[in-house]
CSV table of C-alpha atoms and ligand atoms in Angstrom, one decimal:
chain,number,residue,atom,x,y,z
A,80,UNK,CA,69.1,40.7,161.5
A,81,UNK,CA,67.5,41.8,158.7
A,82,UNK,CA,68.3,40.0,155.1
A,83,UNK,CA,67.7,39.8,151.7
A,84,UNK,CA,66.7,37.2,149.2
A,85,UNK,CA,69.3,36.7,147.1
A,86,UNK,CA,69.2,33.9,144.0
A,87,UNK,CA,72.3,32.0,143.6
A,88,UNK,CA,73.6,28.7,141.9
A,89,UNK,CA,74.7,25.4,144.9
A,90,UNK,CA,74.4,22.1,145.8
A,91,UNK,CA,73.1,20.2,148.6
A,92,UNK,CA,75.2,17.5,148.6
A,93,UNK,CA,78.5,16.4,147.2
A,94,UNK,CA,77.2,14.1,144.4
A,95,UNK,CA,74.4,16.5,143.6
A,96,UNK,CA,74.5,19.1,140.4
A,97,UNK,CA,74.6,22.8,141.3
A,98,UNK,CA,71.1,24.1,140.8
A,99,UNK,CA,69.4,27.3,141.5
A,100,UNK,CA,68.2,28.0,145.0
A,101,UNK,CA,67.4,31.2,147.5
A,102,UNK,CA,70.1,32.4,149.8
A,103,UNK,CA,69.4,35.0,152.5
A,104,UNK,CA,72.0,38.0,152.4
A,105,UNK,CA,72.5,40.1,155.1
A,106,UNK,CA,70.9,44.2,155.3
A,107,UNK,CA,74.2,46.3,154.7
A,108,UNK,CA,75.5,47.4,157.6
A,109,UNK,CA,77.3,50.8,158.4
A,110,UNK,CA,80.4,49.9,156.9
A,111,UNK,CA,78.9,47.2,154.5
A,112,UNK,CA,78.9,47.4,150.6
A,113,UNK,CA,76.6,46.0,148.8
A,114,UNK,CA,77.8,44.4,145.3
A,115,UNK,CA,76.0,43.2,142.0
A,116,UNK,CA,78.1,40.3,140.8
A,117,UNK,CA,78.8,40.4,137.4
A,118,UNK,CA,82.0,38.1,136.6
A,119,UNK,CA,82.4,35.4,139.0
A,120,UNK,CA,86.1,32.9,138.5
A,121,UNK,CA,85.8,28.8,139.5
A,122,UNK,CA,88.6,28.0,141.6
A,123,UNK,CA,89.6,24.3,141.8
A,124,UNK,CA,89.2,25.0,145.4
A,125,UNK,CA,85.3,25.5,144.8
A,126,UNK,CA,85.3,21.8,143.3
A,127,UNK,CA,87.2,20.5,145.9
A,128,UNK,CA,85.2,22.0,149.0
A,129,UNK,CA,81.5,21.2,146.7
A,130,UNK,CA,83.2,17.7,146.4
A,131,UNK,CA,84.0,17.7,150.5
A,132,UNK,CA,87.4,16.2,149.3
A,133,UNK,CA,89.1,18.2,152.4
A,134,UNK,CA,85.7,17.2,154.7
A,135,UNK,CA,84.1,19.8,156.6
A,136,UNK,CA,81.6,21.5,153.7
A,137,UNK,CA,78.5,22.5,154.9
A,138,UNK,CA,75.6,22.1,152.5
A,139,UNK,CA,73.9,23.4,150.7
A,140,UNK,CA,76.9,25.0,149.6
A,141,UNK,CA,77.2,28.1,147.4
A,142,UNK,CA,80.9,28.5,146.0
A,143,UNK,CA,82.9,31.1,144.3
A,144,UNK,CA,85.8,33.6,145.2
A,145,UNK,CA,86.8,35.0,142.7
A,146,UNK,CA,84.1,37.9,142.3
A,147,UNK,CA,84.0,41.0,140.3
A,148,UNK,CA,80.9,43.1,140.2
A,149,UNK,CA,79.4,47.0,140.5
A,150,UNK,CA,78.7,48.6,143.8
A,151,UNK,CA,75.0,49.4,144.2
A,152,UNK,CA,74.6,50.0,148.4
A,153,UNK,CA,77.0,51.8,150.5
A,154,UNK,CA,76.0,51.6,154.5
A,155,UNK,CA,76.4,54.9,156.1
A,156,UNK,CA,80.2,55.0,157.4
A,157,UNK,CA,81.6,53.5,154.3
A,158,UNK,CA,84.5,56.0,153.1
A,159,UNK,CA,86.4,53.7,150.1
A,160,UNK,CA,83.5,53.2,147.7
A,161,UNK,CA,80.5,55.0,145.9
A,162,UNK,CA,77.4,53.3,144.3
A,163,UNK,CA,78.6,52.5,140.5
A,164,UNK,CA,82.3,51.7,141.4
A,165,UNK,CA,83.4,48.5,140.3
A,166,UNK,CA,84.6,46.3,143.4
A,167,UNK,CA,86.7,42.8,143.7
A,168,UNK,CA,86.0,40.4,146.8
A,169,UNK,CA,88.6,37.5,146.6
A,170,UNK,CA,88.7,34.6,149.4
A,171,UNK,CA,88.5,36.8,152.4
A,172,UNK,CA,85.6,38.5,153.9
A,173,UNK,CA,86.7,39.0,157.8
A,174,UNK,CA,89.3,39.0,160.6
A,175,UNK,CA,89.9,40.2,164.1
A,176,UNK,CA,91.5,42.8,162.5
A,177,UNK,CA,94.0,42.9,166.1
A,178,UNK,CA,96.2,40.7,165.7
A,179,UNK,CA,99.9,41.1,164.5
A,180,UNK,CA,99.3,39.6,161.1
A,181,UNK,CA,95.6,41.5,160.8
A,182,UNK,CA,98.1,44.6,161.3
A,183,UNK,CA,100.7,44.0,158.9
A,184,UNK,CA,97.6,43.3,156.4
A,185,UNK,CA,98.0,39.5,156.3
A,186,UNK,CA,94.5,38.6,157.4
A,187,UNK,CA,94.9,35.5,155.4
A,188,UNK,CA,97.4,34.3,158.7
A,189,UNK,CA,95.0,35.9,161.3
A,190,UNK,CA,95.5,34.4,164.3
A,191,UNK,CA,92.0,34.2,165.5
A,192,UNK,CA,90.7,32.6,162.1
A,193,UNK,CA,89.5,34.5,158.8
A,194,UNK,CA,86.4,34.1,157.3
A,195,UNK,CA,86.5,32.6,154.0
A,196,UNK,CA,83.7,34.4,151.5
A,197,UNK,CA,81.8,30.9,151.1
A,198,UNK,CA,81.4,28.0,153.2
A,199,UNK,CA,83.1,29.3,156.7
A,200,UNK,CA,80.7,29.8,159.8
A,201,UNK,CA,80.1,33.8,159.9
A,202,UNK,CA,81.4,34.4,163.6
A,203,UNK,CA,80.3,38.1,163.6
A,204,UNK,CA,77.4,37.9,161.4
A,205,UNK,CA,76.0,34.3,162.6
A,206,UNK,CA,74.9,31.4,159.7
A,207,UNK,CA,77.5,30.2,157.3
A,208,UNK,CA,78.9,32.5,154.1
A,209,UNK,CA,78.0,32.0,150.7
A,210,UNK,CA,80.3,33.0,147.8
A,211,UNK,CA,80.3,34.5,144.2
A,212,UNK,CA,77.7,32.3,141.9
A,213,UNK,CA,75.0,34.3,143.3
A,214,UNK,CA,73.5,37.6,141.8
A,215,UNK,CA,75.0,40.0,144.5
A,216,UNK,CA,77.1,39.5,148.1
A,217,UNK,CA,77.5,42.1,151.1
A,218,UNK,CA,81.0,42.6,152.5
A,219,UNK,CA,82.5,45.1,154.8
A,220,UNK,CA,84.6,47.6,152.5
A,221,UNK,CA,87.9,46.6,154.4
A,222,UNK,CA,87.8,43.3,152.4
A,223,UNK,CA,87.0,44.3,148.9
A,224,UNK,CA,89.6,45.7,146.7
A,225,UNK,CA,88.8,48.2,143.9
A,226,UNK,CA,89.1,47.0,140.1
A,227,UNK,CA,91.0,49.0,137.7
A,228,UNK,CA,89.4,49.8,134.2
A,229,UNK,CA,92.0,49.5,132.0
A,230,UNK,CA,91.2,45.5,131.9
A,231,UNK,CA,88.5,43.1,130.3
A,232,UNK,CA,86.5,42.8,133.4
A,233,UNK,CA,85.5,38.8,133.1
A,234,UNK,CA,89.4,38.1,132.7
A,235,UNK,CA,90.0,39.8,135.4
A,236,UNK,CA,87.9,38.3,137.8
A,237,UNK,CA,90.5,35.4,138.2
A,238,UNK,CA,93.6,37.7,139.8
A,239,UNK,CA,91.3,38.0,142.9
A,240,UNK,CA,92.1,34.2,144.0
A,241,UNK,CA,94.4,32.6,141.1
A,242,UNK,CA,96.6,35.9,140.7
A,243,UNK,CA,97.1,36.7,144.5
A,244,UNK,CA,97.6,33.2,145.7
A,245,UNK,CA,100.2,32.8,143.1
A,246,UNK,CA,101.9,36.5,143.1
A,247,UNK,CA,102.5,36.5,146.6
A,248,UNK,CA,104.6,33.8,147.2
A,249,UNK,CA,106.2,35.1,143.9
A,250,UNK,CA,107.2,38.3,146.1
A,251,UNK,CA,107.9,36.7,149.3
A,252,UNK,CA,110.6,34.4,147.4
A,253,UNK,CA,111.9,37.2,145.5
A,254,UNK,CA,110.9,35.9,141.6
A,255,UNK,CA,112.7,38.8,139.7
A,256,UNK,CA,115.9,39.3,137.0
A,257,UNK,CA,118.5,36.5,137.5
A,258,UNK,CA,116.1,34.1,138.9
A,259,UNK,CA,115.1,30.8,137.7
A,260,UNK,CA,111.2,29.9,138.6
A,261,UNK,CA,109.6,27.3,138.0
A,262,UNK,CA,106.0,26.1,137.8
A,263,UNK,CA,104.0,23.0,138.3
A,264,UNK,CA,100.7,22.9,136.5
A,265,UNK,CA,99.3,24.8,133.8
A,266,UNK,CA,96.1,25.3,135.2
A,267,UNK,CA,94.2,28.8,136.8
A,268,UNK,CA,97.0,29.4,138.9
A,269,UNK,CA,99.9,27.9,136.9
A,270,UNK,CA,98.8,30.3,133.9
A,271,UNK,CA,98.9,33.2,136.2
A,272,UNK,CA,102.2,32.3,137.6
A,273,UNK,CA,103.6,32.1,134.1
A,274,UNK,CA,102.5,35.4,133.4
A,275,UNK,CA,103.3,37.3,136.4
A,276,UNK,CA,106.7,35.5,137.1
A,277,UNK,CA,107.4,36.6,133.7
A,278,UNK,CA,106.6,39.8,134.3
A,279,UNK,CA,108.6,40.1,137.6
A,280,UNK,CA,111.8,39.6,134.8
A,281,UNK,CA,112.4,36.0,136.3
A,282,UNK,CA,113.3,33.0,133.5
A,283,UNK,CA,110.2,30.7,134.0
A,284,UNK,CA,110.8,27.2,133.4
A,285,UNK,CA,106.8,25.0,133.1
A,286,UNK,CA,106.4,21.3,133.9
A,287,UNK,CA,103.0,20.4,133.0
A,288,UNK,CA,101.6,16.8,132.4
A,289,UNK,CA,99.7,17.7,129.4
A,290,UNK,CA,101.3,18.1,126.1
A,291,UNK,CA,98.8,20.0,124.6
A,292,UNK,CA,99.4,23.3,127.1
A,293,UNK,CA,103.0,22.2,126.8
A,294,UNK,CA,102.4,23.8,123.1
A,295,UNK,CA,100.7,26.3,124.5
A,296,UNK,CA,103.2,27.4,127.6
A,297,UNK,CA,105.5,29.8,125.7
A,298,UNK,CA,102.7,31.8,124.3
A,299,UNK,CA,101.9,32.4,127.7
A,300,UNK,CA,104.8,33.8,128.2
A,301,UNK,CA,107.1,30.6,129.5
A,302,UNK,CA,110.7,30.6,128.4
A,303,UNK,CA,111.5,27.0,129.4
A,304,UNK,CA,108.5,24.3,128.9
A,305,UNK,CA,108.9,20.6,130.9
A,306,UNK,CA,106.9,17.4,129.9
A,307,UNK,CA,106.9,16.2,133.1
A,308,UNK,CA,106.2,12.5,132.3
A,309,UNK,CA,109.4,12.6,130.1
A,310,UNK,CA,112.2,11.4,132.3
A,311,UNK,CA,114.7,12.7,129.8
A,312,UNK,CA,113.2,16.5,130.0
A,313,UNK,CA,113.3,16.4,133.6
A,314,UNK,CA,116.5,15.4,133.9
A,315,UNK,CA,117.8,18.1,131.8
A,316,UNK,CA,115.9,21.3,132.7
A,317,UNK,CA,117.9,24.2,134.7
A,318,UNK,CA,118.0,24.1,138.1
A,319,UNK,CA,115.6,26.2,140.0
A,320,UNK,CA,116.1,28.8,142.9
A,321,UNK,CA,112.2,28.3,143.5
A,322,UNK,CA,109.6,26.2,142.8
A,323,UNK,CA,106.0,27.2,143.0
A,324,UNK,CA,103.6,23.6,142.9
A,325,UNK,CA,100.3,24.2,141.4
A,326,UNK,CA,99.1,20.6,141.5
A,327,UNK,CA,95.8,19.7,142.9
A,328,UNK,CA,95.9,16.1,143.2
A,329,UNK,CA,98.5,13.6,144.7
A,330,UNK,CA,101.8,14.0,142.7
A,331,UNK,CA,105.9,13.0,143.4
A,332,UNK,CA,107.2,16.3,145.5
A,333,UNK,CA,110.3,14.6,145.7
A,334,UNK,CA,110.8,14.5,141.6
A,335,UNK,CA,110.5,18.7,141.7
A,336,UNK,CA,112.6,19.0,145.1
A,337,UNK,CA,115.5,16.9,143.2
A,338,UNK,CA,115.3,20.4,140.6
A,339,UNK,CA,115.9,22.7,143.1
A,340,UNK,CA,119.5,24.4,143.3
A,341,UNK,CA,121.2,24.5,146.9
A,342,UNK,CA,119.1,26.9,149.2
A,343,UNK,CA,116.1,26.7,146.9
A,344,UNK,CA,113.1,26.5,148.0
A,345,UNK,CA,110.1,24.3,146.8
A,346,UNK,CA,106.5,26.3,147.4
A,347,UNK,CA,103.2,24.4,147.9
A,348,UNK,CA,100.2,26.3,147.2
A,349,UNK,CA,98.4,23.6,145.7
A,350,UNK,CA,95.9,21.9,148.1
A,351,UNK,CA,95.4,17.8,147.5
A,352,UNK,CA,93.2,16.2,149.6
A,353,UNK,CA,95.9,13.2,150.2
A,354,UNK,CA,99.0,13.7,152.1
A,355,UNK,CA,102.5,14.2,150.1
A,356,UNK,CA,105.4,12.7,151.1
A,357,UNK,CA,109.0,14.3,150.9
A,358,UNK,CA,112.2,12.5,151.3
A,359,UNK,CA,114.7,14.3,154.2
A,360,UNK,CA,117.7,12.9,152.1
A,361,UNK,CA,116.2,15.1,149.4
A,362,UNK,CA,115.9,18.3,151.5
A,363,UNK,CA,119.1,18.0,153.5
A,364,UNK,CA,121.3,17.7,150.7
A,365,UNK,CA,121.6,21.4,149.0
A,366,UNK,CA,119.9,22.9,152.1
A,367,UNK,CA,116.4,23.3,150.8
A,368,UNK,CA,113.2,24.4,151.7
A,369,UNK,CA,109.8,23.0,151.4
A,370,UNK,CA,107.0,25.4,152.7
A,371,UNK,CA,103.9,26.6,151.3
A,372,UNK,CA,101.8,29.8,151.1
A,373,UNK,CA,98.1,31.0,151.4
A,374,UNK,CA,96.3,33.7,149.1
A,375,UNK,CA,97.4,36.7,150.2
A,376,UNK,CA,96.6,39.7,152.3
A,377,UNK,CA,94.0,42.3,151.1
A,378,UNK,CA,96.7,45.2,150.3
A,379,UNK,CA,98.3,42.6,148.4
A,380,UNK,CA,95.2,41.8,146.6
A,381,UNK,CA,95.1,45.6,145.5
A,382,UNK,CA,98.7,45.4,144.5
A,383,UNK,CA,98.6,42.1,142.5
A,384,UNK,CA,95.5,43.8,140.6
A,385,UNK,CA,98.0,46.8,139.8
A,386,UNK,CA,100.0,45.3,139.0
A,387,UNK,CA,98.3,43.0,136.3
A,388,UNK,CA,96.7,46.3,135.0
A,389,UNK,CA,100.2,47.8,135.3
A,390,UNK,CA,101.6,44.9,132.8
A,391,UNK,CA,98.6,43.8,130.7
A,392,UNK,CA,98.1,40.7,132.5
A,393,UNK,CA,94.8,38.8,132.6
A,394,UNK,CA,93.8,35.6,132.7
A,395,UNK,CA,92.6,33.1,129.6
A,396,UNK,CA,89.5,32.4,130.3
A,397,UNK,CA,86.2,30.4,128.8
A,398,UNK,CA,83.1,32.7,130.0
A,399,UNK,CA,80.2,30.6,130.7
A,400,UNK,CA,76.5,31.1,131.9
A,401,UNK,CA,75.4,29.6,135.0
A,402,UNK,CA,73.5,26.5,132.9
A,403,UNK,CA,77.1,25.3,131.7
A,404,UNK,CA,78.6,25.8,135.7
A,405,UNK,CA,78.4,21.7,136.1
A,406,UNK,CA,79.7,20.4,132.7
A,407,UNK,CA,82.4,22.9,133.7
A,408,UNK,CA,83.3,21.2,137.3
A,409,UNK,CA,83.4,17.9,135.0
A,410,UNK,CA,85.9,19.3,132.4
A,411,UNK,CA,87.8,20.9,135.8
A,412,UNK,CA,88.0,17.7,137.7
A,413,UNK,CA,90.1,16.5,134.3
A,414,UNK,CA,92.4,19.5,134.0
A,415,UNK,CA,90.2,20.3,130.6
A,416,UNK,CA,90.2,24.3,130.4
A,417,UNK,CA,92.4,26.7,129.2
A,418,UNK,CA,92.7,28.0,131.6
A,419,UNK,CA,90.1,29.6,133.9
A,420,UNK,CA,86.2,29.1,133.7
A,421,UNK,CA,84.4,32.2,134.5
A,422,UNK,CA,80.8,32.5,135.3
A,423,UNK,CA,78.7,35.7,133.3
A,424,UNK,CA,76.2,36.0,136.0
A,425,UNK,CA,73.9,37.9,134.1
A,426,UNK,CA,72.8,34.6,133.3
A,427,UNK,CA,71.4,33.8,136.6
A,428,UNK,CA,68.8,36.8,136.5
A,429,UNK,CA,67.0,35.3,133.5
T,686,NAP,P1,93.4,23.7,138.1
T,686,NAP,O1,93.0,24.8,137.2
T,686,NAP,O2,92.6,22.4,138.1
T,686,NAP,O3,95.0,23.4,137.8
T,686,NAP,C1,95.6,22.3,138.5
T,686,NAP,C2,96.7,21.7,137.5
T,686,NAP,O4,97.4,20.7,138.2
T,686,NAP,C3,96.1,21.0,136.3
T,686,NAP,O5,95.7,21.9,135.3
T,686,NAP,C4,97.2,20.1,135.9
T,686,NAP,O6,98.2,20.8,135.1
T,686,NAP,C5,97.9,19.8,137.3
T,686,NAP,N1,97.4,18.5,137.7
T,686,NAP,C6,96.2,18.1,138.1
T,686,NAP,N2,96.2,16.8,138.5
T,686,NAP,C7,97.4,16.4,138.4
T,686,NAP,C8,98.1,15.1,138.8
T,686,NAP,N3,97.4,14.1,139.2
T,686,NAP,N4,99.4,15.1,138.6
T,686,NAP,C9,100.1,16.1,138.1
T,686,NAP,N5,99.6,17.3,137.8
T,686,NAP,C10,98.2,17.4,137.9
T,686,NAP,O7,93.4,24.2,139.6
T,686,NAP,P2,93.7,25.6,140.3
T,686,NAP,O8,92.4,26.4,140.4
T,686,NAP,O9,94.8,26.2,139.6
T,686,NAP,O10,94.1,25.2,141.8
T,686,NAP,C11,95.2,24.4,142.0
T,686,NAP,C12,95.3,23.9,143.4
T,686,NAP,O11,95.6,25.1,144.2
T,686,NAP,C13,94.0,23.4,144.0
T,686,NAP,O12,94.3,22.3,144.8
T,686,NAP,C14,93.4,24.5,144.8
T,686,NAP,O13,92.6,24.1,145.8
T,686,NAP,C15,94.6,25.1,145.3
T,686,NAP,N6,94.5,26.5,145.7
T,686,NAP,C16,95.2,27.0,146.8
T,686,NAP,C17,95.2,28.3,147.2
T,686,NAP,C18,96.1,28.7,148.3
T,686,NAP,O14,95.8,29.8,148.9
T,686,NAP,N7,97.2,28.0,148.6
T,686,NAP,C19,94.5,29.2,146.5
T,686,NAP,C20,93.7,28.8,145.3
T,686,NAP,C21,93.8,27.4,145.0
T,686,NAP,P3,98.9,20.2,133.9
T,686,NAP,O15,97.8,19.7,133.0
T,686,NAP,O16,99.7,21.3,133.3
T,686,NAP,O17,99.8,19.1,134.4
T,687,ZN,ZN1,90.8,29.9,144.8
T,688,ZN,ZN1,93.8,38.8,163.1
C-alpha cells in the first residue's frame, strides 16, 4: 500500500516525553477522506494508554481522539464530504459493519472488534493506527462526523470523545425533567456531563474532590455541588435516579451506590486501571444497578454534536501548542485543568 509521510507528536516508551517523529499514513482509498487536523482534544484515556496503565500499548505510540480538522482529499466513491468541509473523527475508525450492533449504528459494541483511531492493530489496513497529535489522519467517511459552524471550533473538538461518551449513557438512562443526575468528577467528561445533563432539563447534583471546581461547578451549569471528602455533604445530598462515574483512578463505588434511590442505577464510564469493588448488600437493597457504557455510536456522535450546537454547549478548554503537550499530561495526571487541554496543531507544522 501506498503511504504518506505524515509528522506527528508520540512516545516510544511509557516513561519517555512525547517528541516529534514521522508516521506513515495510508494513500486515500475510494471511500477514504483525507483530513488536515486543526484542533485535536487530550483524553485522559490518551495518558492512560501512553502510560500502558491498562497494558497492551504498542510503541511508539501516537494518541489523540478527539480530532477536528478540514477536509482536503476525497477518494473517488466518497458521497458525505467535499474538500474544504470541516470533519470530526472521535474514537472510532472501523467495524465489520455486519453485525447486529454495526446495524443499529453502535459500532462501538461491534461484535467482531472496532478499531480505535490510535493504538489498535488496523485489521483491514495492516500496521497499528495512530491518532490526532499529528498534522492530518485518513479515515473512511462512514466514521467521521461533520462539524457544525455555529461553534468555536477548538472547544469543540472535545464533544467527539468527552461529549459522546458522556451524552449517551445520559440518553440511554433517560437524564431529562424530573430526574435527579448526578456526576462524579469534574474533569473533561464530568464538565460535559454537567452541561449536557443540564441541558437534557435534569437537576444535576456534582461530587468532586477538589474544592476549587466545587466553586466553579454551578457556573457550569450544576444545581447541586458535593465535596465529596465531606462526610456531612454526602450524607445529605438528594438521592439520585442515576449516577454517571467520571473517575479515572481507584475510588469507593460503594460511597456513590449508597446515593442512589431504589431502581437507580450507578453508570461507570470512567476507566481505572485497578479493579473496584462493590458491596452486593449495597446493590440488593433498593434494587440497583451497576453497569457501565462505552463512547458511543457514530450517528450518535452526529447527534451529540447537534445537539451541543443546538444548546450552545462546548467545552472549557486551555489551547495549547504541541511544545506544552507533556507539561499538560503532568498537570492531567493531577486533575490540574479546567477542564479540557486541546492541542492547536498548527503548531506542529512549524
Ligand atoms: P480527567 O479530565 O482527568 O477527569 C477525571 C476526574 O476524576 C478528575 O478531574 C477528578 O475530578 C476525578 N478524580 C481523579 N482521580 C481521582 C481519585 N483518585 N479519586 C476521586 N476522584 C478522582 O479525565 P477524563 O478525560 O474526563 O476521563 C475520565 C476517565 O474516563 C478516564 O479513566 C478515561 O480513560 C475514561 N474514559 C472512558 C470512556 C468510555 O468510553 N467509557 C471515554 C473517555 C474516557 P475532581 O477533581 O472533580 O474530583
Ligand atoms: Zn477519550
Ligand atoms: Zn460489527
Amino acid at each position: 500500500m501506498n503511504t504518506n509521510n505524515t509528522k506527528a507528536f508520540g512516545t516510544q516508551s511509557a516513561t519517555a516525553p512525547l517528541e516529534k517523529l514521522n508516521i506513515q499514513r495510508r494513500e486515500i482509498l475510494s471511500n477514504d477522506v483525507q483530513i488536515e487536523i486543526l484542533y485535536c482534544g487530550i483524553c485522559h484515556s490518551d495518558l492512560h494508554a501512553i502510560r500502558n496503565d491498562w497494558g497492551g500499548t504498542f510503541y511508539p505510540i501516537v494518541a489523540g481522539h478527539e480530532i477536528v480538522g478540514r477536509i482536503t482529499n476525497v477518494g473517488k466513491s466518497v458521497t458525505k464530504f467535499k474538500v474544504g468541509d470541516l470533519a470530526g473523527v472521535g474514537c472510532i475508525v472501523d467495524s465489520c459493519r455486519e453485525c447486529e450492533h454495526c446495524h443499529e449504528g453502535e459500532e462501538q459494541y461491534c461484535e467482531s472488534g472496532w478499531t480505535v483511531v490510535f493504538n489498535a492493530i488496523d485489521k483491514k489496513h495492516g500496521g497499528v493506527t495512530y491518532g490526532g497529535f499529528s498534522e492530518n489522519i485518513v479515515v473512511n467517511e462512514n466514521y467521521v462526523v461533520h462539524i457544525p459552524e455555529t461553534l468555536d471550533l477548538p472547544s469543540i473538538a472535545p464533544i467527539l470523545c468527552a461529549g459522546i461518551t458522556v451524552y449517551s449513557p445520559l440518553k440511554h438512562w433517560k437524564a431529562g425533567a424530573g430526574k435527579n443526575i448526578g456526576i462524579i468528577g469534574i474533569g473533561g467528561l464530568g464538565h460535559m456531563a454537567i452541561k449536557i445533563a443540564k441541558a437534557m432539563g435534569a437537576y444535576v447534583t456534582v461530587y468532586t474532590t477538589s474544592q476549587a471546581k466545587a466553586d466553579d461547578a454551578k457556573r457550569l451549569g450544576a444545581d447541586n455541588v458535593v465535596l465529596s471528602t465531606d462526610t456531612e455533604q454526602m450524607k445529605n445530598c438528594p438521592k439520585q435516579d442515576m449516577i454517571l462515574d467520571t473517575v479515572s483512578a481507584k475510588h469507593d463505588i460503594n460511597a456513590y451506590i449508597s446515593l442512589l434511590k431504589t431502581d437507580g442505577s450507578l453508570v461507570m464510564v470512567g476507566l481505572p486501571a485497578e479493579q473496584l469493588e462493590i458491596s452486593a448488600f449495597n446493590i440488593v437493597h433498593g434494587r440497583k444497578s451497576f453497569s457501565g457504557s462505552n463512547i458511543g455510536g457514530i450517528a450518535e456522535t452526529q447527534e451529540v454534536l447537534n445537539f451541543c450546537s443546538e444548546h450552545n454547549i462546548t467545552a472549557d478548554i486551555e489551547l495549547i501548542g504541541i511544545n506544552q503537550v507533556n507539561d499538560a499530561l503532568e498537570r492531567l495526571e493531577k486533575g490540574d485543568v479546567k477542564y479540557r487541554f486541546v492541542i492547536d496543531l498548527a503548531s506542529l507544522k512549524n
